[in-house]
Amino acid sequence: MAKSLSIIIGSTRTNRVGHSIAEWVGEQAKEAGFDEIKLLDLKEINLPKFDTPVPPQYAPLETAEAKAWAQQINDAQHILVLTPEYNRSIPASLKSAIDYLSAEWNNKPVAIAGYGYIGAAANARKHLGEILGFLKTDIVEETAGIQLGDATLVDGAFTGAGVTSEETAIFDTVLTALAAK
């Protein structure tokens, strides 16, 4: 059976590097046993800010945007959530997108990856793990990160050059564990 991976790109900022990092992760995922890679780019999906009188655990959201987002998550066989680190946490765009749904996350095989200038987004990855754990995802315990800096960015762009062999090995471990779920 073919294995598919949906990569959620959590940043919606102008001049972000998340999309190019997601493409690099997609190449690593193919080496870890995934046959199909789909990018779920929150900037392109363009969900309105989460603002509902009743949380989705108690009443599913009925807007067209919420239904389309729910379908993308339901259709995802495996998910890797890719987050930058802003102020020691995940971006509001990612938290809002997660908050749109409830039951759709239950038992969904999920892994976490991050990137940042301080600790390869370790704080954001930890916080995201707490959020996804609360939502009862089937989460890969280990997370992967990329340390941004002069070695990984050339003129502000990420190309994959400069990612250390240790970082690549951790991505392989995380993606292999996710593919096994």
PDB file of C-alpha atoms in Angstrom:
ATOM      1  CA  MET A   1       0.000   0.000   0.000  1.00  0.00           C
ATOM      2  CA  ALA A   2       1.323   3.444  -0.936  1.00  0.00           C
ATOM      3  CA  LYS A   3       2.185   5.688   1.986  1.00  0.00           C
ATOM      4  CA  SER A   4       1.331   9.354   1.783  1.00  0.00           C
ATOM      5  CA  LEU A   5       2.559  12.250   3.887  1.00  0.00           C
ATOM      6  CA  SER A   6       0.917  15.644   4.239  1.00  0.00           C
ATOM      7  CA  ILE A   7       3.267  18.373   5.458  1.00  0.00           C
ATOM      8  CA  ILE A   8       1.566  21.313   7.159  1.00  0.00           C
ATOM      9  CA  ILE A   9       3.584  24.488   6.602  1.00  0.00           C
ATOM     10  CA  GLY A  10       2.861  26.530   9.733  1.00  0.00           C
ATOM     11  CA  SER A  11       4.286  29.912   8.721  1.00  0.00           C
ATOM     12  CA  THR A  12       2.332  32.412   6.657  1.00  0.00           C
ATOM     13  CA  ARG A  13       4.891  35.241   6.822  1.00  0.00           C
ATOM     14  CA  THR A  14       6.227  37.109   3.820  1.00  0.00           C
ATOM     15  CA  ASN A  15       9.782  35.970   2.976  1.00  0.00           C
ATOM     16  CA  ARG A  16       9.361  32.769   4.976  1.00  0.00           C
ATOM     17  CA  VAL A  17      11.626  29.788   4.432  1.00  0.00           C
ATOM     18  CA  GLY A  18       9.055  27.214   5.542  1.00  0.00           C
ATOM     19  CA  HIS A  19       7.953  26.271   2.041  1.00  0.00           C
ATOM     20  CA  SER A  20      11.484  25.465   0.859  1.00  0.00           C
ATOM     21  CA  ILE A  21      12.177  23.562   4.084  1.00  0.00           C
ATOM     22  CA  ALA A  22       8.951  21.571   3.539  1.00  0.00           C
ATOM     23  CA  GLU A  23      10.137  20.657   0.041  1.00  0.00           C
ATOM     24  CA  TRP A  24      13.471  19.468   1.505  1.00  0.00           C
ATOM     25  CA  VAL A  25      11.588  17.452   4.161  1.00  0.00           C
ATOM     26  CA  GLY A  26       9.475  15.942   1.380  1.00  0.00           C
ATOM     27  CA  GLU A  27      12.627  14.645  -0.301  1.00  0.00           C
ATOM     28  CA  GLN A  28      13.800  13.169   3.006  1.00  0.00           C
ATOM     29  CA  ALA A  29      10.356  11.574   3.455  1.00  0.00           C
ATOM     30  CA  LYS A  30      10.642   9.762   0.132  1.00  0.00           C
ATOM     31  CA  GLU A  31      13.882   8.217   1.356  1.00  0.00           C
ATOM     32  CA  ALA A  32      12.081   7.174   4.569  1.00  0.00           C
ATOM     33  CA  GLY A  33       9.402   5.224   2.696  1.00  0.00           C
ATOM     34  CA  PHE A  34       6.708   7.729   1.715  1.00  0.00           C
ATOM     35  CA  ASP A  35       5.487   7.469  -1.872  1.00  0.00           C
ATOM     36  CA  GLU A  36       3.349  10.600  -2.058  1.00  0.00           C
ATOM     37  CA  ILE A  37       4.024  14.016  -0.504  1.00  0.00           C
ATOM     38  CA  LYS A  38       1.407  16.750  -0.245  1.00  0.00           C
ATOM     39  CA  LEU A  39       2.138  20.241   1.059  1.00  0.00           C
ATOM     40  CA  LEU A  40      -0.647  21.842   3.105  1.00  0.00           C
ATOM     41  CA  ASP A  41       0.505  25.449   3.034  1.00  0.00           C
ATOM     42  CA  LEU A  42      -1.437  27.548   5.538  1.00  0.00           C
ATOM     43  CA  LYS A  43      -0.589  30.684   3.568  1.00  0.00           C
ATOM     44  CA  GLU A  44      -2.308  29.256   0.485  1.00  0.00           C
ATOM     45  CA  ILE A  45      -5.152  27.655   2.455  1.00  0.00           C
ATOM     46  CA  ASN A  46      -5.751  31.097   4.012  1.00  0.00           C
ATOM     47  CA  LEU A  47      -8.084  30.125   6.850  1.00  0.00           C
ATOM     48  CA  PRO A  48      -9.768  33.054   8.576  1.00  0.00           C
ATOM     49  CA  LYS A  49      -8.624  33.643  12.151  1.00  0.00           C
ATOM     50  CA  PHE A  50     -10.253  31.066  14.416  1.00  0.00           C
ATOM     51  CA  ASP A  51     -13.170  32.844  16.064  1.00  0.00           C
ATOM     52  CA  THR A  52     -16.167  30.773  17.012  1.00  0.00           C
ATOM     53  CA  PRO A  53     -18.593  30.960  19.933  1.00  0.00           C
ATOM     54  CA  VAL A  54     -18.405  27.205  20.561  1.00  0.00           C
ATOM     55  CA  PRO A  55     -15.210  25.098  20.458  1.00  0.00           C
ATOM     56  CA  PRO A  56     -15.143  22.440  17.714  1.00  0.00           C
ATOM     57  CA  GLN A  57     -15.096  19.646  20.322  1.00  0.00           C
ATOM     58  CA  TYR A  58     -18.720  20.569  21.103  1.00  0.00           C
ATOM     59  CA  ALA A  59     -20.012  21.618  17.689  1.00  0.00           C
ATOM     60  CA  PRO A  60     -18.195  21.056  14.392  1.00  0.00           C
ATOM     61  CA  LEU A  61     -17.568  24.217  12.410  1.00  0.00           C
ATOM     62  CA  GLU A  62     -19.843  24.515   9.412  1.00  0.00           C
ATOM     63  CA  THR A  63     -18.102  27.188   7.346  1.00  0.00           C
ATOM     64  CA  ALA A  64     -16.840  26.276   3.888  1.00  0.00           C
ATOM     65  CA  GLU A  65     -13.242  26.973   4.981  1.00  0.00           C
ATOM     66  CA  ALA A  66     -13.539  24.772   8.057  1.00  0.00           C
ATOM     67  CA  LYS A  67     -15.098  21.935   6.079  1.00  0.00           C
ATOM     68  CA  ALA A  68     -12.370  22.083   3.426  1.00  0.00           C
ATOM     69  CA  TRP A  69      -9.624  22.142   6.096  1.00  0.00           C
ATOM     70  CA  ALA A  70     -11.281  19.242   7.955  1.00  0.00           C
ATOM     71  CA  GLN A  71     -11.396  17.237   4.722  1.00  0.00           C
ATOM     72  CA  GLN A  72      -7.681  17.824   4.087  1.00  0.00           C
ATOM     73  CA  ILE A  73      -6.827  16.555   7.575  1.00  0.00           C
ATOM     74  CA  ASN A  74      -9.249  13.613   7.290  1.00  0.00           C
ATOM     75  CA  ASP A  75      -7.735  12.656   3.926  1.00  0.00           C
ATOM     76  CA  ALA A  76      -4.165  12.808   5.264  1.00  0.00           C
ATOM     77  CA  GLN A  77      -2.726   9.366   5.937  1.00  0.00           C
ATOM     78  CA  HIS A  78       0.263  10.741   7.898  1.00  0.00           C
ATOM     79  CA  ILE A  79       1.019  14.347   8.874  1.00  0.00           C
ATOM     80  CA  LEU A  80       4.232  16.184   9.603  1.00  0.00           C
ATOM     81  CA  VAL A  81       3.656  19.603  11.152  1.00  0.00           C
ATOM     82  CA  LEU A  82       6.469  22.006  10.265  1.00  0.00           C
ATOM     83  CA  THR A  83       6.758  25.042  12.512  1.00  0.00           C
ATOM     84  CA  PRO A  84       9.063  27.985  12.902  1.00  0.00           C
ATOM     85  CA  GLU A  85       9.636  29.405  16.371  1.00  0.00           C
ATOM     86  CA  TYR A  86       8.217  32.821  17.194  1.00  0.00           C
ATOM     87  CA  ASN A  87       8.727  34.097  20.735  1.00  0.00           C
ATOM     88  CA  ARG A  88       9.459  30.568  21.990  1.00  0.00           C
ATOM     89  CA  SER A  89       6.255  29.089  20.533  1.00  0.00           C
ATOM     90  CA  ILE A  90       4.397  28.295  17.326  1.00  0.00           C
ATOM     91  CA  PRO A  91       2.942  30.993  15.049  1.00  0.00           C
ATOM     92  CA  ALA A  92      -0.630  32.140  15.560  1.00  0.00           C
ATOM     93  CA  SER A  93      -1.525  30.932  12.049  1.00  0.00           C
ATOM     94  CA  LEU A  94      -0.643  27.356  12.991  1.00  0.00           C
ATOM     95  CA  LYS A  95      -2.392  27.456  16.373  1.00  0.00           C
ATOM     96  CA  SER A  96      -5.514  28.883  14.746  1.00  0.00           C
ATOM     97  CA  ALA A  97      -5.526  26.166  12.055  1.00  0.00           C
ATOM     98  CA  ILE A  98      -5.145  23.449  14.698  1.00  0.00           C
ATOM     99  CA  ASP A  99      -7.953  24.964  16.789  1.00  0.00           C
ATOM    100  CA  TYR A 100     -10.398  24.771  13.882  1.00  0.00           C
ATOM    101  CA  LEU A 101     -10.640  21.009  14.343  1.00  0.00           C
ATOM    102  CA  SER A 102     -11.022  18.470  17.107  1.00  0.00           C
ATOM    103  CA  ALA A 103     -12.114  14.935  16.189  1.00  0.00           C
ATOM    104  CA  GLU A 104     -10.145  15.079  12.935  1.00  0.00           C
ATOM    105  CA  TRP A 105      -6.899  15.010  14.934  1.00  0.00           C
ATOM    106  CA  ASN A 106      -7.819  11.963  17.054  1.00  0.00           C
ATOM    107  CA  ASN A 107      -5.432   9.045  16.416  1.00  0.00           C
ATOM    108  CA  LYS A 108      -3.976  10.758  13.323  1.00  0.00           C
ATOM    109  CA  PRO A 109      -0.313   9.705  12.864  1.00  0.00           C
ATOM    110  CA  VAL A 110       1.654  12.942  13.338  1.00  0.00           C
ATOM    111  CA  ALA A 111       5.284  14.011  13.581  1.00  0.00           C
ATOM    112  CA  ILE A 112       6.736  17.417  14.454  1.00  0.00           C
ATOM    113  CA  ALA A 113       9.582  19.315  12.839  1.00  0.00           C
ATOM    114  CA  GLY A 114      10.762  22.847  13.389  1.00  0.00           C
ATOM    115  CA  TYR A 115      13.296  25.393  12.278  1.00  0.00           C
ATOM    116  CA  GLY A 116      14.704  28.469  13.912  1.00  0.00           C
ATOM    117  CA  TYR A 117      17.699  30.532  14.870  1.00  0.00           C
ATOM    118  CA  ILE A 118      17.674  29.464  18.523  1.00  0.00           C
ATOM    119  CA  GLY A 119      17.790  25.783  19.370  1.00  0.00           C
ATOM    120  CA  ALA A 120      16.298  24.697  16.031  1.00  0.00           C
ATOM    121  CA  ALA A 121      12.832  25.667  17.323  1.00  0.00           C
ATOM    122  CA  ALA A 122      13.052  23.345  20.332  1.00  0.00           C
ATOM    123  CA  ASN A 123      10.574  25.386  22.382  1.00  0.00           C
ATOM    124  CA  ALA A 124       8.056  25.565  19.546  1.00  0.00           C
ATOM    125  CA  ARG A 125       8.401  21.816  18.925  1.00  0.00           C
ATOM    126  CA  LYS A 126       7.805  21.095  22.611  1.00  0.00           C
ATOM    127  CA  HIS A 127       4.774  23.376  22.761  1.00  0.00           C
ATOM    128  CA  LEU A 128       3.349  21.888  19.565  1.00  0.00           C
ATOM    129  CA  GLY A 129       3.805  18.416  21.029  1.00  0.00           C
ATOM    130  CA  GLU A 130       1.756  19.418  24.072  1.00  0.00           C
ATOM    131  CA  ILE A 131      -1.024  20.793  21.855  1.00  0.00           C
ATOM    132  CA  LEU A 132      -1.131  17.760  19.558  1.00  0.00           C
ATOM    133  CA  GLY A 133      -0.920  15.412  22.546  1.00  0.00           C
ATOM    134  CA  PHE A 134      -3.987  17.065  24.056  1.00  0.00           C
ATOM    135  CA  LEU A 135      -5.805  16.473  20.762  1.00  0.00           C
ATOM    136  CA  LYS A 136      -4.975  12.759  21.046  1.00  0.00           C
ATOM    137  CA  THR A 137      -2.912  12.443  17.882  1.00  0.00           C
ATOM    138  CA  ASP A 138      -0.780   9.344  17.421  1.00  0.00           C
ATOM    139  CA  ILE A 139       2.384  11.379  17.768  1.00  0.00           C
ATOM    140  CA  VAL A 140       5.967  10.356  17.083  1.00  0.00           C
ATOM    141  CA  GLU A 141       7.775  11.029  20.350  1.00  0.00           C
ATOM    142  CA  GLU A 142      11.018  12.374  18.887  1.00  0.00           C
ATOM    143  CA  THR A 143      10.964  15.656  16.970  1.00  0.00           C
ATOM    144  CA  ALA A 144      13.321  17.005  14.314  1.00  0.00           C
ATOM    145  CA  GLY A 145      14.771  20.477  13.933  1.00  0.00           C
ATOM    146  CA  ILE A 146      16.899  22.581  11.635  1.00  0.00           C
ATOM    147  CA  GLN A 147      19.173  25.238  13.074  1.00  0.00           C
ATOM    148  CA  LEU A 148      18.958  28.290  10.836  1.00  0.00           C
ATOM    149  CA  GLY A 149      22.027  30.422  10.280  1.00  0.00           C
ATOM    150  CA  ASP A 150      24.790  31.212   7.822  1.00  0.00           C
ATOM    151  CA  ALA A 151      25.270  27.521   6.963  1.00  0.00           C
ATOM    152  CA  THR A 152      21.618  26.844   6.107  1.00  0.00           C
ATOM    153  CA  LEU A 153      20.561  30.155   4.539  1.00  0.00           C
ATOM    154  CA  VAL A 154      22.120  31.748   1.485  1.00  0.00           C
ATOM    155  CA  ASP A 155      20.861  35.272   0.772  1.00  0.00           C
ATOM    156  CA  GLY A 156      17.879  34.487   2.999  1.00  0.00           C
ATOM    157  CA  ALA A 157      16.930  31.313   1.110  1.00  0.00           C
ATOM    158  CA  PHE A 158      16.998  27.713   2.339  1.00  0.00           C
ATOM    159  CA  THR A 159      18.353  25.150  -0.126  1.00  0.00           C
ATOM    160  CA  GLY A 160      19.123  22.201   2.129  1.00  0.00           C
ATOM    161  CA  ALA A 161      22.838  22.883   1.958  1.00  0.00           C
ATOM    162  CA  GLY A 162      24.287  23.256   5.406  1.00  0.00           C
ATOM    163  CA  VAL A 163      21.850  20.925   7.151  1.00  0.00           C
ATOM    164  CA  THR A 164      24.092  18.822   9.367  1.00  0.00           C
ATOM    165  CA  SER A 165      24.368  15.064   9.087  1.00  0.00           C
ATOM    166  CA  GLU A 166      23.013  14.855  12.656  1.00  0.00           C
ATOM    167  CA  GLU A 167      19.928  16.897  11.720  1.00  0.00           C
ATOM    168  CA  THR A 168      19.393  14.768   8.609  1.00  0.00           C
ATOM    169  CA  ALA A 169      19.713  11.576  10.677  1.00  0.00           C
ATOM    170  CA  ILE A 170      17.112  12.805  13.163  1.00  0.00           C
ATOM    171  CA  PHE A 171      14.730  13.666  10.320  1.00  0.00           C
ATOM    172  CA  ASP A 172      15.250  10.142   8.962  1.00  0.00           C
ATOM    173  CA  THR A 173      14.492   8.649  12.387  1.00  0.00           C
ATOM    174  CA  VAL A 174      11.340  10.745  12.837  1.00  0.00           C
ATOM    175  CA  LEU A 175      10.055  10.138   9.301  1.00  0.00           C
ATOM    176  CA  THR A 176      10.778   6.392   9.475  1.00  0.00           C
ATOM    177  CA  ALA A 177       8.877   6.183  12.781  1.00  0.00           C
ATOM    178  CA  LEU A 178       5.973   8.114  11.246  1.00  0.00           C
ATOM    179  CA  ALA A 179       5.909   5.858   8.166  1.00  0.00           C
ATOM    180  CA  ALA A 180       5.702   2.834  10.468  1.00  0.00           C
ATOM    181  CA  LYS A 181       2.419   4.085  12.009  1.00  0.00           C
TER     182      LYS A 181
END
